[in-house]
Amino acid sequence: MESSPQRVSDLMTRAVVAVGRKTLFKDIVERMEKWKVSALPVLEGDGRVVGVVSEADLLPKEEFRDTDMDRFTRLRRLPALAKATAVCAEELMTAPALTVHEDATVADAARIMALRHVKRLPVVNAEGVLEGVVSRGDLLKVYLRSDRDLADEIRVDVMDVLFPAPQEPVHVVVSDGFVTLTGRVGDAARIPLAARLAQGVEGVVGVDCRLTADGA
């Protein structure tokens, strides 16, 4: 009944800027500035992702430039201090890399980003080889689907299945991603399911379910 969810591979950016283990600090900064990205995957061999260098990994060099810390603070900030003296990607990167598989759903990727507080994820195949990058902006592309496309999917894949002929068809109206369902149906128990499945269609912003049942 439910349509296949969109996968990360449907939305990701395939042209990816990356660095190698030995890429120098200044080169990393220059690539971030040139391509307007906040993080770069670190690759080795045939393109396998071994880490990620982000702006947060680079900032300790500036943060500790003129800082005179006591022994306790130094012990507490050892990881950051190590990055302050780093000169290449393998010394700066966060490893292992936080990645997402190309066949993961959009919801899976959004969940990882939210839980781990990251803005973008390298996308890898089954062998861990880089295939692309997916960002928060990429995931929001599902909300660019047209109202007509959403209405057609809800009508065909949800309502016509839950409430087949000879019942009167459910009226599905979508405006700016918001769905309104109206009509009379034979099975009252299916009304909450109809609303839930409509809400689950990717690109739907909200649902106003006004369905009523015969005899209600």
CSV table of C-alpha atoms in Angstrom, one decimal:
chain,number,residue,atom,x,y,z
A,1,MET,CA,0.0,0.0,0.0
A,2,GLU,CA,2.7,2.4,0.9
A,3,SER,CA,4.9,3.8,-1.9
A,4,SER,CA,8.6,3.1,-1.8
A,5,PRO,CA,10.3,5.8,0.3
A,6,GLN,CA,12.9,8.0,-1.3
A,7,ARG,CA,16.5,6.8,-0.8
A,8,VAL,CA,19.5,8.9,-0.1
A,9,SER,CA,20.8,8.0,-3.6
A,10,ASP,CA,17.8,9.9,-5.0
A,11,LEU,CA,18.8,13.2,-3.4
A,12,MET,CA,22.5,13.2,-2.7
A,13,THR,CA,25.1,15.3,-4.5
A,14,ARG,CA,27.3,13.1,-6.6
A,15,ALA,CA,30.0,15.7,-7.4
A,16,VAL,CA,32.0,15.6,-4.2
A,17,VAL,CA,35.1,17.5,-3.0
A,18,ALA,CA,37.3,15.3,-0.8
A,19,VAL,CA,40.9,15.2,0.5
A,20,GLY,CA,43.5,12.5,1.1
A,21,ARG,CA,45.2,11.6,4.4
A,22,LYS,CA,48.2,13.8,3.6
A,23,THR,CA,46.3,16.9,2.4
A,24,LEU,CA,47.8,19.9,4.3
A,25,PHE,CA,45.9,22.1,6.7
A,26,LYS,CA,45.9,25.2,4.4
A,27,ASP,CA,44.8,23.2,1.4
A,28,ILE,CA,41.8,21.9,3.4
A,29,VAL,CA,40.8,25.4,4.4
A,30,GLU,CA,41.2,26.6,0.8
A,31,ARG,CA,39.0,23.8,-0.5
A,32,MET,CA,36.3,24.5,2.1
A,33,GLU,CA,36.3,28.2,1.1
A,34,LYS,CA,36.3,27.5,-2.6
A,35,TRP,CA,33.4,25.0,-2.5
A,36,LYS,CA,31.5,26.6,0.4
A,37,VAL,CA,31.4,23.4,2.5
A,38,SER,CA,31.9,23.0,6.2
A,39,ALA,CA,33.3,19.4,6.1
A,40,LEU,CA,35.3,17.2,3.7
A,41,PRO,CA,35.5,13.4,3.5
A,42,VAL,CA,39.0,11.9,3.8
A,43,LEU,CA,39.7,9.1,1.4
A,44,GLU,CA,42.3,6.5,0.9
A,45,GLY,CA,43.0,3.8,-1.7
A,46,ASP,CA,40.1,3.3,-4.1
A,47,GLY,CA,38.0,6.0,-2.5
A,48,ARG,CA,37.1,4.4,0.8
A,49,VAL,CA,36.0,7.0,3.4
A,50,VAL,CA,38.3,6.8,6.5
A,51,GLY,CA,37.3,10.1,8.2
A,52,VAL,CA,35.9,13.5,7.9
A,53,VAL,CA,37.5,16.9,8.5
A,54,SER,CA,35.1,19.6,9.6
A,55,GLU,CA,35.5,23.3,10.5
A,56,ALA,CA,35.3,22.2,14.1
A,57,ASP,CA,38.4,20.1,13.6
A,58,LEU,CA,40.3,23.1,12.2
A,59,LEU,CA,39.4,25.7,14.8
A,60,PRO,CA,41.5,24.4,17.7
A,61,LYS,CA,44.6,25.7,15.9
A,62,GLU,CA,43.3,29.3,16.2
A,63,GLU,CA,41.6,28.7,19.6
A,64,PHE,CA,44.9,27.7,21.3
A,65,ARG,CA,47.2,30.0,19.5
A,66,ASP,CA,47.8,32.4,22.4
A,67,THR,CA,46.4,30.3,25.2
A,68,ASP,CA,48.3,29.5,28.4
A,69,MET,CA,46.4,26.7,30.1
A,70,ASP,CA,46.9,25.1,33.5
A,71,ARG,CA,47.7,21.4,33.7
A,72,PHE,CA,44.1,20.4,34.5
A,73,THR,CA,42.7,22.2,31.5
A,74,ARG,CA,45.4,20.7,29.2
A,75,LEU,CA,44.4,17.2,30.4
A,76,ARG,CA,40.8,17.9,29.8
A,77,ARG,CA,41.3,19.3,26.3
A,78,LEU,CA,43.9,16.8,25.1
A,79,PRO,CA,42.0,15.8,21.9
A,80,ALA,CA,41.5,19.5,20.9
A,81,LEU,CA,45.2,20.3,21.7
A,82,ALA,CA,46.3,17.4,19.5
A,83,LYS,CA,44.4,19.0,16.6
A,84,ALA,CA,45.8,22.4,17.4
A,85,THR,CA,49.3,21.0,16.4
A,86,ALA,CA,48.0,18.9,13.4
A,87,VAL,CA,49.3,19.8,9.9
A,88,CYS,CA,47.4,17.3,7.6
A,89,ALA,CA,44.1,15.6,7.2
A,90,GLU,CA,44.9,12.3,8.9
A,91,GLU,CA,45.9,14.2,12.1
A,92,LEU,CA,42.8,16.5,12.0
A,93,MET,CA,40.0,14.1,10.9
A,94,THR,CA,37.3,12.6,13.0
A,95,ALA,CA,37.5,8.9,12.6
A,96,PRO,CA,35.8,6.5,11.9
A,97,ALA,CA,33.7,8.7,9.6
A,98,LEU,CA,30.0,9.1,10.3
A,99,THR,CA,28.5,8.0,7.0
A,100,VAL,CA,25.2,6.8,5.5
A,101,HIS,CA,24.6,4.1,2.9
A,102,GLU,CA,23.3,5.1,-0.5
A,103,ASP,CA,20.2,2.8,-0.1
A,104,ALA,CA,19.2,4.4,3.3
A,105,THR,CA,15.9,6.2,3.4
A,106,VAL,CA,15.7,9.9,3.7
A,107,ALA,CA,14.2,9.5,7.1
A,108,ASP,CA,17.2,7.4,8.2
A,109,ALA,CA,19.6,10.1,7.1
A,110,ALA,CA,17.6,12.9,8.7
A,111,ARG,CA,17.6,10.9,12.0
A,112,ILE,CA,21.4,10.4,11.9
A,113,MET,CA,21.9,14.1,11.3
A,114,ALA,CA,19.6,15.1,14.1
A,115,LEU,CA,21.0,12.7,16.7
A,116,ARG,CA,24.7,13.4,15.8
A,117,HIS,CA,24.3,17.2,15.2
A,118,VAL,CA,25.9,17.2,11.7
A,119,LYS,CA,24.9,19.1,8.6
A,120,ARG,CA,26.1,16.7,5.9
A,121,LEU,CA,27.0,13.0,5.6
A,122,PRO,CA,29.3,11.2,3.1
A,123,VAL,CA,27.3,8.6,1.2
A,124,VAL,CA,29.0,5.2,0.8
A,125,ASN,CA,28.3,2.0,-1.0
A,126,ALA,CA,28.5,-1.5,0.6
A,127,GLU,CA,32.3,-1.4,0.3
A,128,GLY,CA,32.6,2.0,2.1
A,129,VAL,CA,33.6,3.8,-1.1
A,130,LEU,CA,32.4,7.3,-1.5
A,131,GLU,CA,29.4,7.8,-3.8
A,132,GLY,CA,28.3,11.3,-2.9
A,133,VAL,CA,27.3,13.6,0.0
A,134,VAL,CA,23.9,14.3,1.4
A,135,SER,CA,23.1,17.6,3.3
A,136,ARG,CA,20.2,18.9,5.3
A,137,GLY,CA,19.3,20.9,2.2
A,138,ASP,CA,19.2,17.8,0.1
A,139,LEU,CA,16.8,16.1,2.5
A,140,LEU,CA,14.4,19.0,2.3
A,141,LYS,CA,14.0,18.5,-1.4
A,142,VAL,CA,11.2,16.1,-0.8
A,143,TYR,CA,9.1,19.2,0.1
A,144,LEU,CA,9.5,20.5,-3.4
A,145,ARG,CA,7.1,17.9,-4.8
A,146,SER,CA,4.1,19.5,-6.5
A,147,ASP,CA,0.7,19.5,-4.9
A,148,ARG,CA,-0.6,17.5,-7.9
A,149,ASP,CA,2.0,14.8,-7.5
A,150,LEU,CA,1.2,14.5,-3.8
A,151,ALA,CA,-2.5,14.3,-4.4
A,152,ASP,CA,-2.1,11.7,-7.1
A,153,GLU,CA,0.1,9.5,-4.9
A,154,ILE,CA,-2.3,9.7,-1.9
A,155,ARG,CA,-5.3,9.1,-4.0
A,156,VAL,CA,-3.9,6.0,-5.9
A,157,ASP,CA,-1.6,4.4,-3.3
A,158,VAL,CA,-3.5,5.1,-0.2
A,159,MET,CA,-7.2,6.0,-0.6
A,160,ASP,CA,-8.1,3.7,-3.5
A,161,VAL,CA,-6.5,0.8,-1.6
A,162,LEU,CA,-8.1,1.5,1.8
A,163,PHE,CA,-11.5,2.5,0.3
A,164,PRO,CA,-11.9,0.6,-3.0
A,165,ALA,CA,-15.0,0.8,-5.3
A,166,PRO,CA,-17.9,0.7,-5.1
A,167,GLN,CA,-17.5,3.2,-2.3
A,168,GLU,CA,-17.5,6.8,-3.2
A,169,PRO,CA,-14.0,8.1,-3.8
A,170,VAL,CA,-12.3,10.1,-1.1
A,171,HIS,CA,-11.6,13.6,-2.1
A,172,VAL,CA,-8.0,14.6,-1.8
A,173,VAL,CA,-7.0,18.2,-2.0
A,174,VAL,CA,-3.4,19.4,-1.5
A,175,SER,CA,-2.4,23.0,-1.1
A,176,ASP,CA,1.2,24.0,-0.4
A,177,GLY,CA,1.9,20.4,0.8
A,178,PHE,CA,-1.1,20.4,3.2
A,179,VAL,CA,-3.6,17.6,2.6
A,180,THR,CA,-7.3,17.7,3.2
A,181,LEU,CA,-9.3,14.5,3.0
A,182,THR,CA,-13.1,14.6,2.7
A,183,GLY,CA,-15.8,12.1,2.0
A,184,ARG,CA,-17.8,9.3,3.5
A,185,VAL,CA,-16.4,5.8,3.8
A,186,GLY,CA,-17.7,2.4,4.8
A,187,ASP,CA,-15.2,1.4,7.5
A,188,ALA,CA,-14.7,3.9,10.3
A,189,ALA,CA,-11.8,1.9,11.7
A,190,ARG,CA,-9.7,2.8,8.6
A,191,ILE,CA,-10.1,6.5,8.9
A,192,PRO,CA,-7.1,7.0,11.4
A,193,LEU,CA,-5.0,4.7,9.2
A,194,ALA,CA,-5.9,6.8,6.1
A,195,ALA,CA,-4.7,10.0,7.9
A,196,ARG,CA,-1.5,8.3,9.1
A,197,LEU,CA,-0.6,6.9,5.7
A,198,ALA,CA,-1.3,10.3,4.0
A,199,GLN,CA,1.0,12.0,6.5
A,200,GLY,CA,3.7,9.4,5.7
A,201,VAL,CA,3.9,10.3,2.0
A,202,GLU,CA,7.2,12.2,1.5
A,203,GLY,CA,6.6,15.8,0.9
A,204,VAL,CA,3.4,16.1,2.9
A,205,VAL,CA,3.5,19.0,5.4
A,206,GLY,CA,0.3,18.2,7.3
A,207,VAL,CA,-3.1,16.4,7.0
A,208,ASP,CA,-6.6,17.5,7.9
A,209,CYS,CA,-8.7,14.4,7.9
A,210,ARG,CA,-12.4,15.1,7.6
A,211,LEU,CA,-13.6,11.7,6.6
A,212,THR,CA,-16.8,10.4,8.1
A,213,ALA,CA,-18.2,6.8,8.2
A,214,ASP,CA,-21.5,5.6,7.0
A,215,GLY,CA,-23.9,5.4,9.9
A,216,ALA,CA,-21.9,7.8,12.0
